[in-house]
């Protein structure tokens, strides 16, 4: 296994799937000649040519729609949003067309498409560029939503997304793009959609989380281990559909749960997941589920304020202590 | 060697002309010093500089009234300064300080100054274009004769929001001036790779029934001023929107992180031969309105002004953590706290 960056893992996933299947192509702003605004598609134009690596104008609603149309007639587009903040320009296409197509055509049309790009609060970009759209998109039946936390997951999950016959919202994290890790080179290495992963085993508390918050949670778990608190960290990986089996197995083991996410608290992913846990396993819980999320404000530019908005190790530790009544 | 472009009779007096030259110098210096501060990581986020395009903002905003509205995209420092924002308020914003024009919460891409009717820098490409139509709609609704001017780049021409706003602006004859600053690039994509029609005046005005659609050499500040003034007069007379294609060029990368590999040294060199500031200096010398001594003095003043702005910004306090929950429209949902 080679050690590569998260962004290279994404590149490998797309490149391998394009090798395998001529129907797969990549379209978006600056993906070709500029080599990708975040260098995810570096080298792909040389390798696959302008027919398959397509630079588009800044017309999110337009090229998202073009992708959906192409998918309805048999292609398998990967549409890159430079960042997911810009996907809102294409919101109509994503939620009215992509999400509904299979259902409202009575199953006649599927839309095998991946909308991918980075999101997250990263580097003082201010309110417009610091979105976390995962809860929003997870709300819509018809969309699958995936958020990898490690390079290996990035590769395996993106391959699964590309191979899927329905629209997948695939959200990367800007602060993870440069992370390195071991990534399998097997061209059929796939991390199935809807499969959570126990990133760290533990017995006292379960932390449910995803994307960069996995890293924050693992750090908090290390810290808590020094105080003999054993934390299990479960990376949901796919936010819709949810892997309830893995979630419930962990809750049944630890009987306590903290949910950590970078999105806002109100109507966040944690709210939906907590509801499902309460309905499925209320009796298993020894304490109410605690949620750690971003503070409820648009994201400010100023560094100090921006950092303060995000969940951090300290807040996670505090939440774990509170479900342990420590 | 720069050549004078404006031969017609001056549309401004000496005082105004020197003020415009000075404003362009302020913008240039503000931007170049910002680049240095960015490299020293004093400025965070994205930082899109305006160097090379100064005559566009200064010439057009310079002929508008104080009660007119000005709105722009994320390359907004130049427009803000041309609108009279104090460099210290802009610089403090870049450094994220409480005394910044958006209290340190907006950053480089989101400058605002309400008391100068500077309606903001906006960072989602094209999404501010309907806002401009809305401001113009309000003027018409109230029956005042204010004009709104809206700046955006050639890349924004491809956004659906622009076309919807243009249709309504034309339909309702709104008093708005749309200025596309065609610097030939949207990030790393050249105009010919994002637009099938290269003459943007064909895409801008005609399909929407604007009162006019004109191209102007935006390196020629007085040409820019004249075109804008005509547009403003038409708008105030109820004749509706004008589309201006301001032909210009940016010297720097799209943002500070762009190495600009798509440009050759020769292309840049050639563009610099028509530097808007140098061109205007020649014009003003020919008119006998400025000489070496005057220019040196002006440059020294501008340097001092920007030095002072930076000193202020560096010393200014950070916003307090309680600022996270101020200026929010609805009361925040605060769990656990
Ligand atoms: C809706 C949206 N899509 C993409 C981006 C990323 N982006 C920021 S600026 C830019 C290029 C815009 O070029 P142009 O409109 O020509 O303006 P210029 O930079 O030349 O002033 C892109 C693609 C964005 N901010 N918003």
mmCIF file of N, CA, C and O in Angstrom, chain A residues 29-30 32-34 37-38 55-61 82-83 85-86 89 123-129 174 265-266 290-293 295-306 308-309 315, chain B residues 41-46 93-97 104-110 123-125 155-156 158-159 186-189 193-194 258-259 262 318-321 323-325 328 331-333 335-337:
data_model
loop_
_atom_site.group_PDB
_atom_site.id
_atom_site.type_symbol
_atom_site.label_atom_id
_atom_site.label_comp_id
_atom_site.label_asym_id
_atom_site.label_seq_id
_atom_site.Cartn_x
_atom_site.Cartn_y
_atom_site.Cartn_z
ATOM 1 N N UNK A 29 -15.521 23.704 -12.819
ATOM 2 C CA UNK A 29 -14.718 24.901 -13.051
ATOM 3 C C UNK A 29 -13.255 24.602 -12.749
ATOM 4 O O UNK A 29 -12.942 24.091 -11.676
ATOM 5 N N UNK A 30 -12.397 24.896 -13.684
ATOM 6 C CA UNK A 30 -10.936 24.807 -13.505
ATOM 7 C C UNK A 30 -10.445 23.375 -13.255
ATOM 8 O O UNK A 30 -9.368 23.186 -12.705
ATOM 9 N N UNK A 32 -9.669 21.168 -15.571
ATOM 10 C CA UNK A 32 -8.786 20.648 -16.617
ATOM 11 C C UNK A 32 -7.481 21.432 -16.719
ATOM 12 O O UNK A 32 -6.489 21.068 -16.103
ATOM 13 N N UNK A 33 -7.498 22.525 -17.456
ATOM 14 C CA UNK A 33 -6.234 23.215 -17.737
ATOM 15 C C UNK A 33 -5.556 23.764 -16.481
ATOM 16 O O UNK A 33 -4.339 23.820 -16.403
ATOM 17 N N UNK A 34 -6.332 24.182 -15.532
ATOM 18 C CA UNK A 34 -5.784 24.743 -14.291
ATOM 19 C C UNK A 34 -5.359 23.633 -13.325
ATOM 20 O O UNK A 34 -4.773 23.882 -12.307
ATOM 21 N N UNK A 37 -8.836 23.564 -8.879
ATOM 22 C CA UNK A 37 -8.608 24.693 -7.978
ATOM 23 C C UNK A 37 -7.909 24.217 -6.709
ATOM 24 O O UNK A 37 -7.104 24.930 -6.134
ATOM 25 N N UNK A 38 -8.196 22.996 -6.271
ATOM 26 C CA UNK A 38 -7.540 22.426 -5.102
ATOM 27 C C UNK A 38 -6.655 21.242 -5.501
ATOM 28 O O UNK A 38 -6.345 20.385 -4.694
ATOM 29 N N UNK A 55 -13.594 21.588 -18.685
ATOM 30 C CA UNK A 55 -13.676 22.876 -18.003
ATOM 31 C C UNK A 55 -15.011 23.528 -18.325
ATOM 32 O O UNK A 55 -15.379 23.649 -19.487
ATOM 33 N N UNK A 56 -15.705 23.987 -17.307
ATOM 34 C CA UNK A 56 -16.989 24.632 -17.568
ATOM 35 C C UNK A 56 -16.924 26.099 -17.169
ATOM 36 O O UNK A 56 -16.095 26.482 -16.353
ATOM 37 N N UNK A 57 -17.822 26.924 -17.740
ATOM 38 C CA UNK A 57 -17.964 28.295 -17.245
ATOM 39 C C UNK A 57 -18.474 28.280 -15.794
ATOM 40 O O UNK A 57 -18.849 27.223 -15.276
ATOM 41 N N UNK A 58 -18.504 29.441 -15.166
ATOM 42 C CA UNK A 58 -19.006 29.528 -13.790
ATOM 43 C C UNK A 58 -20.526 29.542 -13.868
ATOM 44 O O UNK A 58 -21.158 30.582 -13.779
ATOM 45 N N UNK A 59 -21.088 28.382 -14.049
ATOM 46 C CA UNK A 59 -22.527 28.252 -14.288
ATOM 47 C C UNK A 59 -23.012 27.022 -13.561
ATOM 48 O O UNK A 59 -23.418 26.036 -14.179
ATOM 49 N N UNK A 60 -22.977 27.075 -12.234
ATOM 50 C CA UNK A 60 -23.239 25.871 -11.448
ATOM 51 C C UNK A 60 -24.574 25.224 -11.775
ATOM 52 O O UNK A 60 -24.666 24.016 -11.935
ATOM 53 N N UNK A 61 -25.622 26.041 -11.839
ATOM 54 C CA UNK A 61 -26.929 25.448 -12.126
ATOM 55 C C UNK A 61 -26.895 24.803 -13.511
ATOM 56 O O UNK A 61 -27.442 23.735 -13.732
ATOM 57 N N UNK A 82 -16.334 23.638 -7.044
ATOM 58 C CA UNK A 82 -15.034 24.101 -6.544
ATOM 59 C C UNK A 82 -15.038 24.046 -5.017
ATOM 60 O O UNK A 82 -14.124 23.530 -4.398
ATOM 61 N N UNK A 83 -16.092 24.582 -4.420
ATOM 62 C CA UNK A 83 -16.390 24.241 -3.039
ATOM 63 C C UNK A 83 -17.900 24.093 -2.955
ATOM 64 O O UNK A 83 -18.623 24.644 -3.786
ATOM 65 N N UNK A 85 -19.911 25.479 -1.132
ATOM 66 C CA UNK A 85 -20.626 26.744 -0.962
ATOM 67 C C UNK A 85 -21.301 27.157 -2.269
ATOM 68 O O UNK A 85 -22.302 27.859 -2.266
ATOM 69 N N UNK A 86 -20.715 26.750 -3.385
ATOM 70 C CA UNK A 86 -21.254 27.176 -4.677
ATOM 71 C C UNK A 86 -22.341 26.234 -5.192
ATOM 72 O O UNK A 86 -23.007 26.515 -6.190
ATOM 73 N N UNK A 89 -25.958 27.511 -5.756
ATOM 74 C CA UNK A 89 -26.378 28.106 -7.031
ATOM 75 C C UNK A 89 -27.087 27.028 -7.871
ATOM 76 O O UNK A 89 -27.950 27.319 -8.675
ATOM 77 N N UNK A 123 -9.578 28.291 7.014
ATOM 78 C CA UNK A 123 -8.714 29.369 6.566
ATOM 79 C C UNK A 123 -9.364 30.702 6.332
ATOM 80 O O UNK A 123 -9.097 31.353 5.332
ATOM 81 N N UNK A 124 -10.225 31.148 7.222
ATOM 82 C CA UNK A 124 -10.683 32.538 7.242
ATOM 83 C C UNK A 124 -11.297 32.992 5.937
ATOM 84 O O UNK A 124 -10.906 34.007 5.379
ATOM 85 N N UNK A 125 -12.245 32.253 5.437
ATOM 86 C CA UNK A 125 -12.857 32.642 4.174
ATOM 87 C C UNK A 125 -14.153 33.409 4.380
ATOM 88 O O UNK A 125 -14.752 33.889 3.430
ATOM 89 N N UNK A 126 -14.583 33.523 5.610
ATOM 90 C CA UNK A 126 -15.803 34.281 5.854
ATOM 91 C C UNK A 126 -17.053 33.471 5.565
ATOM 92 O O UNK A 126 -16.998 32.305 5.145
ATOM 93 N N UNK A 127 -18.188 34.109 5.775
ATOM 94 C CA UNK A 127 -19.456 33.381 5.808
ATOM 95 C C UNK A 127 -19.823 32.686 4.497
ATOM 96 O O UNK A 127 -20.326 31.570 4.506
ATOM 97 N N UNK A 128 -19.576 33.314 3.362
ATOM 98 C CA UNK A 128 -20.041 32.684 2.112
ATOM 99 C C UNK A 128 -19.274 31.415 1.779
ATOM 100 O O UNK A 128 -19.814 30.531 1.116
ATOM 101 N N UNK A 129 -18.010 31.344 2.185
ATOM 102 C CA UNK A 129 -17.182 30.234 1.728
ATOM 103 C C UNK A 129 -16.948 29.170 2.800
ATOM 104 O O UNK A 129 -16.054 28.357 2.673
ATOM 105 N N UNK A 174 -11.864 20.558 3.087
ATOM 106 C CA UNK A 174 -10.693 21.302 2.636
ATOM 107 C C UNK A 174 -9.472 21.070 3.521
ATOM 108 O O UNK A 174 -8.351 21.003 3.033
ATOM 109 N N UNK A 265 -25.775 23.339 14.996
ATOM 110 C CA UNK A 265 -26.473 22.433 15.910
ATOM 111 C C UNK A 265 -27.912 22.165 15.470
ATOM 112 O O UNK A 265 -28.365 21.021 15.393
ATOM 113 N N UNK A 266 -28.613 23.278 15.179
ATOM 114 C CA UNK A 266 -30.056 23.163 14.941
ATOM 115 C C UNK A 266 -30.339 22.414 13.632
ATOM 116 O O UNK A 266 -29.863 22.808 12.570
ATOM 117 N N UNK A 290 -25.277 13.808 24.077
ATOM 118 C CA UNK A 290 -24.762 15.179 23.998
ATOM 119 C C UNK A 290 -24.308 15.468 22.584
ATOM 120 O O UNK A 290 -23.760 14.582 21.920
ATOM 121 N N UNK A 291 -24.552 16.677 22.153
ATOM 122 C CA UNK A 291 -24.088 17.032 20.801
ATOM 123 C C UNK A 291 -23.105 18.198 20.865
ATOM 124 O O UNK A 291 -23.331 19.160 21.578
ATOM 125 N N UNK A 292 -22.034 18.067 20.106
ATOM 126 C CA UNK A 292 -21.063 19.152 19.991
ATOM 127 C C UNK A 292 -21.097 19.592 18.530
ATOM 128 O O UNK A 292 -20.880 18.776 17.634
ATOM 129 N N UNK A 293 -21.419 20.857 18.315
ATOM 130 C CA UNK A 293 -21.527 21.338 16.933
ATOM 131 C C UNK A 293 -20.941 22.736 16.854
ATOM 132 O O UNK A 293 -20.463 23.281 17.849
ATOM 133 N N UNK A 295 -20.892 26.761 16.690
ATOM 134 C CA UNK A 295 -21.748 27.760 17.312
ATOM 135 C C UNK A 295 -22.707 28.328 16.285
ATOM 136 O O UNK A 295 -22.395 28.403 15.095
ATOM 137 N N UNK A 296 -23.848 28.742 16.770
ATOM 138 C CA UNK A 296 -24.942 29.097 15.866
ATOM 139 C C UNK A 296 -24.822 30.521 15.326
ATOM 140 O O UNK A 296 -25.582 31.414 15.695
ATOM 141 N N UNK A 297 -23.879 30.703 14.446
ATOM 142 C CA UNK A 297 -23.684 32.014 13.829
ATOM 143 C C UNK A 297 -23.073 31.786 12.457
ATOM 144 O O UNK A 297 -22.432 30.759 12.227
ATOM 145 N N UNK A 298 -23.278 32.727 11.548
ATOM 146 C CA UNK A 298 -22.534 32.631 10.280
ATOM 147 C C UNK A 298 -21.050 32.629 10.610
ATOM 148 O O UNK A 298 -20.646 33.091 11.677
ATOM 149 N N UNK A 299 -20.226 32.126 9.727
ATOM 150 C CA UNK A 299 -18.816 31.972 10.085
ATOM 151 C C UNK A 299 -18.073 33.297 9.874
ATOM 152 O O UNK A 299 -18.012 33.818 8.765
ATOM 153 N N UNK A 300 -17.492 33.832 10.947
ATOM 154 C CA UNK A 300 -16.781 35.114 10.835
ATOM 155 C C UNK A 300 -15.400 34.941 10.207
ATOM 156 O O UNK A 300 -14.801 33.874 10.291
ATOM 157 N N UNK A 301 -14.918 36.005 9.618
ATOM 158 C CA UNK A 301 -13.595 35.989 8.984
ATOM 159 C C UNK A 301 -12.480 35.900 10.016
ATOM 160 O O UNK A 301 -11.555 35.111 9.862
ATOM 161 N N UNK A 302 -12.580 36.708 11.023
ATOM 162 C CA UNK A 302 -11.513 36.800 12.033
ATOM 163 C C UNK A 302 -11.086 35.428 12.571
ATOM 164 O O UNK A 302 -11.919 34.597 12.914
ATOM 165 N N UNK A 303 -9.776 35.194 12.616
ATOM 166 C CA UNK A 303 -9.251 33.874 12.998
ATOM 167 C C UNK A 303 -9.713 33.388 14.362
ATOM 168 O O UNK A 303 -10.083 32.235 14.543
ATOM 169 N N UNK A 304 -9.636 34.293 15.324
ATOM 170 C CA UNK A 304 -9.965 33.889 16.695
ATOM 171 C C UNK A 304 -11.437 33.498 16.779
ATOM 172 O O UNK A 304 -11.779 32.473 17.374
ATOM 173 N N UNK A 305 -12.273 34.316 16.182
ATOM 174 C CA UNK A 305 -13.708 34.000 16.226
ATOM 175 C C UNK A 305 -13.994 32.714 15.463
ATOM 176 O O UNK A 305 -14.777 31.873 15.894
ATOM 177 N N UNK A 306 -13.352 32.573 14.311
ATOM 178 C CA UNK A 306 -13.594 31.388 13.494
ATOM 179 C C UNK A 306 -13.235 30.119 14.263
ATOM 180 O O UNK A 306 -13.991 29.153 14.281
ATOM 181 N N UNK A 308 -13.119 29.737 17.411
ATOM 182 C CA UNK A 308 -14.001 29.557 18.559
ATOM 183 C C UNK A 308 -15.347 28.943 18.159
ATOM 184 O O UNK A 308 -16.020 28.308 18.964
ATOM 185 N N UNK A 309 -15.725 29.132 16.916
ATOM 186 C CA UNK A 309 -17.002 28.606 16.429
ATOM 187 C C UNK A 309 -16.974 27.082 16.307
ATOM 188 O O UNK A 309 -17.962 26.393 16.502
ATOM 189 N N UNK A 315 -14.124 20.902 23.896
ATOM 190 C CA UNK A 315 -15.584 20.766 23.971
ATOM 191 C C UNK A 315 -16.016 19.311 23.889
ATOM 192 O O UNK A 315 -17.008 18.907 24.500
ATOM 193 N N UNK B 41 1.311 36.308 6.238
ATOM 194 C CA UNK B 41 0.176 35.660 6.916
ATOM 195 C C UNK B 41 -0.544 36.551 7.904
ATOM 196 O O UNK B 41 -1.183 36.078 8.843
ATOM 197 N N UNK B 42 -0.450 37.858 7.671
ATOM 198 C CA UNK B 42 -1.246 38.779 8.491
ATOM 199 C C UNK B 42 -2.672 38.810 7.964
ATOM 200 O O UNK B 42 -3.609 39.102 8.683
ATOM 201 N N UNK B 43 -2.799 38.558 6.669
ATOM 202 C CA UNK B 43 -4.114 38.517 6.028
ATOM 203 C C UNK B 43 -4.420 37.058 5.720
ATOM 204 O O UNK B 43 -3.560 36.343 5.214
ATOM 205 N N UNK B 44 -5.610 36.628 6.044
ATOM 206 C CA UNK B 44 -5.964 35.229 5.817
ATOM 207 C C UNK B 44 -6.981 35.083 4.705
ATOM 208 O O UNK B 44 -7.363 36.056 4.058
ATOM 209 N N UNK B 45 -7.429 33.878 4.498
ATOM 210 C CA UNK B 45 -8.478 33.636 3.512
ATOM 211 C C UNK B 45 -7.991 33.842 2.100
ATOM 212 O O UNK B 45 -6.820 33.731 1.810
ATOM 213 N N UNK B 46 -8.932 34.120 1.209
ATOM 214 C CA UNK B 46 -8.563 34.453 -0.167
ATOM 215 C C UNK B 46 -8.307 35.944 -0.237
ATOM 216 O O UNK B 46 -8.903 36.715 0.498
ATOM 217 N N UNK B 93 -9.909 45.534 8.214
ATOM 218 C CA UNK B 93 -10.775 44.404 7.842
ATOM 219 C C UNK B 93 -9.924 43.252 7.319
ATOM 220 O O UNK B 93 -10.156 42.090 7.662
ATOM 221 N N UNK B 94 -8.941 43.576 6.506
ATOM 222 C CA UNK B 94 -8.066 42.525 5.964
ATOM 223 C C UNK B 94 -7.374 41.758 7.097
ATOM 224 O O UNK B 94 -7.135 40.560 6.994
ATOM 225 N N UNK B 95 -7.055 42.489 8.154
ATOM 226 C CA UNK B 95 -6.380 41.841 9.286
ATOM 227 C C UNK B 95 -7.381 41.287 10.311
ATOM 228 O O UNK B 95 -6.996 40.783 11.364
ATOM 229 N N UNK B 96 -8.656 41.392 9.966
ATOM 230 C CA UNK B 96 -9.675 40.783 10.826
ATOM 231 C C UNK B 96 -9.925 41.539 12.115
ATOM 232 O O UNK B 96 -10.354 40.950 13.114
ATOM 233 N N UNK B 97 -9.682 42.843 12.115
ATOM 234 C CA UNK B 97 -9.778 43.591 13.354
ATOM 235 C C UNK B 97 -11.161 44.216 13.576
ATOM 236 O O UNK B 97 -11.919 44.438 12.622
ATOM 237 N N UNK B 104 -14.301 43.030 11.082
ATOM 238 C CA UNK B 104 -13.449 41.844 11.088
ATOM 239 C C UNK B 104 -14.216 40.561 10.804
ATOM 240 O O UNK B 104 -13.645 39.488 10.799
ATOM 241 N N UNK B 105 -15.500 40.697 10.536
ATOM 242 C CA UNK B 105 -16.288 39.483 10.288
ATOM 243 C C UNK B 105 -16.427 39.181 8.801
ATOM 244 O O UNK B 105 -16.882 38.100 8.421
ATOM 245 N N UNK B 106 -16.068 40.150 7.961
ATOM 246 C CA UNK B 106 -16.253 39.960 6.522
ATOM 247 C C UNK B 106 -14.990 39.512 5.816
ATOM 248 O O UNK B 106 -15.013 38.585 5.020
ATOM 249 N N UNK B 107 -13.882 40.182 6.096
ATOM 250 C CA UNK B 107 -12.637 39.854 5.417
ATOM 251 C C UNK B 107 -12.551 40.471 4.035
ATOM 252 O O UNK B 107 -13.438 41.202 3.605
ATOM 253 N N UNK B 108 -11.472 40.121 3.355
ATOM 254 C CA UNK B 108 -11.149 40.718 2.047
ATOM 255 C C UNK B 108 -12.318 40.707 1.062
ATOM 256 O O UNK B 108 -12.529 41.659 0.335
ATOM 257 N N UNK B 109 -13.074 39.633 1.040
ATOM 258 C CA UNK B 109 -14.116 39.489 0.015
ATOM 259 C C UNK B 109 -15.431 40.163 0.396
ATOM 260 O O UNK B 109 -16.347 40.221 -0.419
ATOM 261 N N UNK B 110 -15.523 40.630 1.639
ATOM 262 C CA UNK B 110 -16.822 41.121 2.103
ATOM 263 C C UNK B 110 -16.701 42.474 2.793
ATOM 264 O O UNK B 110 -17.025 42.618 3.962
ATOM 265 N N UNK B 123 -19.042 37.423 -2.612
ATOM 266 C CA UNK B 123 -18.073 36.410 -3.034
ATOM 267 C C UNK B 123 -18.651 35.207 -3.761
ATOM 268 O O UNK B 123 -17.911 34.324 -4.151
ATOM 269 N N UNK B 124 -19.955 35.176 -3.938
ATOM 270 C CA UNK B 124 -20.500 34.091 -4.754
ATOM 271 C C UNK B 124 -20.695 34.684 -6.149
ATOM 272 O O UNK B 124 -21.462 35.630 -6.322
ATOM 273 N N UNK B 125 -19.981 34.124 -7.113
ATOM 274 C CA UNK B 125 -19.939 34.752 -8.439
ATOM 275 C C UNK B 125 -21.354 34.938 -9.006
ATOM 276 O O UNK B 125 -22.112 33.982 -9.123
ATOM 277 N N UNK B 155 -16.358 36.390 -15.895
ATOM 278 C CA UNK B 155 -16.831 35.051 -15.542
ATOM 279 C C UNK B 155 -18.269 35.057 -15.058
ATOM 280 O O UNK B 155 -19.023 34.089 -15.261
ATOM 281 N N UNK B 156 -18.680 36.141 -14.430
ATOM 282 C CA UNK B 156 -20.036 36.225 -13.885
ATOM 283 C C UNK B 156 -21.095 36.295 -14.991
ATOM 284 O O UNK B 156 -22.283 36.062 -14.740
ATOM 285 N N UNK B 158 -21.640 34.238 -17.015
ATOM 286 C CA UNK B 158 -22.148 32.893 -17.270
ATOM 287 C C UNK B 158 -23.137 32.413 -16.221
ATOM 288 O O UNK B 158 -23.615 31.282 -16.291
ATOM 289 N N UNK B 159 -23.410 33.243 -15.233
ATOM 290 C CA UNK B 159 -24.333 32.827 -14.173
ATOM 291 C C UNK B 159 -25.783 33.112 -14.549
ATOM 292 O O UNK B 159 -26.106 34.191 -15.061
ATOM 293 N N UNK B 186 -11.450 34.479 -16.056
ATOM 294 C CA UNK B 186 -12.174 34.155 -14.841
ATOM 295 C C UNK B 186 -11.340 33.062 -14.188
ATOM 296 O O UNK B 186 -11.216 31.969 -14.719
ATOM 297 N N UNK B 187 -10.703 33.424 -13.137
ATOM 298 C CA UNK B 187 -9.714 32.567 -12.488
ATOM 299 C C UNK B 187 -8.675 32.118 -13.517
ATOM 300 O O UNK B 187 -7.958 32.964 -14.032
ATOM 301 N N UNK B 188 -8.615 30.852 -13.869
ATOM 302 C CA UNK B 188 -7.626 30.405 -14.851
ATOM 303 C C UNK B 188 -8.221 30.186 -16.233
ATOM 304 O O UNK B 188 -7.576 29.607 -17.108
ATOM 305 N N UNK B 189 -9.461 30.608 -16.427
ATOM 306 C CA UNK B 189 -10.135 30.327 -17.694
ATOM 307 C C UNK B 189 -10.250 31.587 -18.546
ATOM 308 O O UNK B 189 -10.877 32.565 -18.150
ATOM 309 N N UNK B 193 -12.501 30.546 -23.660
ATOM 310 C CA UNK B 193 -12.850 29.194 -23.209
ATOM 311 C C UNK B 193 -14.107 29.172 -22.360
ATOM 312 O O UNK B 193 -14.546 28.107 -21.933
ATOM 313 N N UNK B 194 -14.682 30.351 -22.042
ATOM 314 C CA UNK B 194 -15.936 30.294 -21.280
ATOM 315 C C UNK B 194 -17.105 31.001 -21.953
ATOM 316 O O UNK B 194 -18.225 30.947 -21.473
ATOM 317 N N UNK B 258 -2.658 31.934 -6.619
ATOM 318 C CA UNK B 258 -2.635 31.552 -8.031
ATOM 319 C C UNK B 258 -1.288 31.923 -8.656
ATOM 320 O O UNK B 258 -0.961 33.094 -8.772
ATOM 321 N N UNK B 259 -0.502 30.942 -9.068
ATOM 322 C CA UNK B 259 0.812 31.233 -9.645
ATOM 323 C C UNK B 259 0.723 31.791 -11.072
ATOM 324 O O UNK B 259 1.729 32.152 -11.664
ATOM 325 N N UNK B 262 -0.928 30.506 -16.590
ATOM 326 C CA UNK B 262 -1.578 30.663 -17.887
ATOM 327 C C UNK B 262 -1.154 31.946 -18.594
ATOM 328 O O UNK B 262 -1.656 32.281 -19.639
ATOM 329 N N UNK B 318 -8.477 42.910 18.345
ATOM 330 C CA UNK B 318 -9.308 41.847 17.774
ATOM 331 C C UNK B 318 -10.737 42.015 18.269
ATOM 332 O O UNK B 318 -10.943 42.545 19.355
ATOM 333 N N UNK B 319 -11.709 41.537 17.500
ATOM 334 C CA UNK B 319 -13.065 41.544 18.045
ATOM 335 C C UNK B 319 -13.154 40.583 19.234
ATOM 336 O O UNK B 319 -12.446 39.576 19.271
ATOM 337 N N UNK B 320 -14.002 40.888 20.198
ATOM 338 C CA UNK B 320 -14.175 39.991 21.338
ATOM 339 C C UNK B 320 -14.963 38.756 20.943
ATOM 340 O O UNK B 320 -15.695 38.780 19.946
ATOM 341 N N UNK B 321 -14.820 37.689 21.711
ATOM 342 C CA UNK B 321 -15.536 36.450 21.383
ATOM 343 C C UNK B 321 -17.048 36.643 21.387
ATOM 344 O O UNK B 321 -17.773 35.945 20.682
ATOM 345 N N UNK B 323 -18.573 38.793 19.989
ATOM 346 C CA UNK B 323 -19.001 39.250 18.655
ATOM 347 C C UNK B 323 -19.573 38.105 17.811
ATOM 348 O O UNK B 323 -20.235 38.347 16.814
ATOM 349 N N UNK B 324 -19.274 36.873 18.197
ATOM 350 C CA UNK B 324 -19.826 35.743 17.446
ATOM 351 C C UNK B 324 -21.344 35.839 17.400
ATOM 352 O O UNK B 324 -21.965 35.515 16.389
ATOM 353 N N UNK B 325 -21.922 36.305 18.473
ATOM 354 C CA UNK B 325 -23.391 36.318 18.536
ATOM 355 C C UNK B 325 -23.987 37.711 18.341
ATOM 356 O O UNK B 325 -25.141 37.933 18.678
ATOM 357 N N UNK B 328 -26.610 39.113 14.363
ATOM 358 C CA UNK B 328 -27.337 37.978 13.806
ATOM 359 C C UNK B 328 -28.814 38.356 13.709
ATOM 360 O O UNK B 328 -29.367 38.959 14.619
ATOM 361 N N UNK B 331 -32.435 35.370 16.804
ATOM 362 C CA UNK B 331 -31.657 35.017 17.979
ATOM 363 C C UNK B 331 -31.112 33.603 17.807
ATOM 364 O O UNK B 331 -31.810 32.698 17.392
ATOM 365 N N UNK B 332 -29.840 33.447 18.076
ATOM 366 C CA UNK B 332 -29.215 32.149 17.822
ATOM 367 C C UNK B 332 -29.753 31.053 18.733
ATOM 368 O O UNK B 332 -30.262 31.308 19.808
ATOM 369 N N UNK B 333 -29.623 29.850 18.237
ATOM 370 C CA UNK B 333 -30.039 28.674 18.966
ATOM 371 C C UNK B 333 -28.807 28.216 19.730
ATOM 372 O O UNK B 333 -27.877 27.683 19.157
ATOM 373 N N UNK B 335 -27.351 25.903 22.423
ATOM 374 C CA UNK B 335 -27.521 24.810 23.374
ATOM 375 C C UNK B 335 -26.449 24.883 24.449
ATOM 376 O O UNK B 335 -25.405 25.496 24.234
ATOM 377 N N UNK B 336 -26.632 24.280 25.513
ATOM 378 C CA UNK B 336 -25.652 24.058 26.594
ATOM 379 C C UNK B 336 -25.065 25.334 27.179
ATOM 380 O O UNK B 336 -24.380 25.280 28.167
ATOM 381 N N UNK B 337 -25.218 26.489 26.521
ATOM 382 C CA UNK B 337 -24.455 27.642 27.025
ATOM 383 C C UNK B 337 -25.297 28.555 27.881
ATOM 384 O O UNK B 337 -26.480 28.659 27.680
#
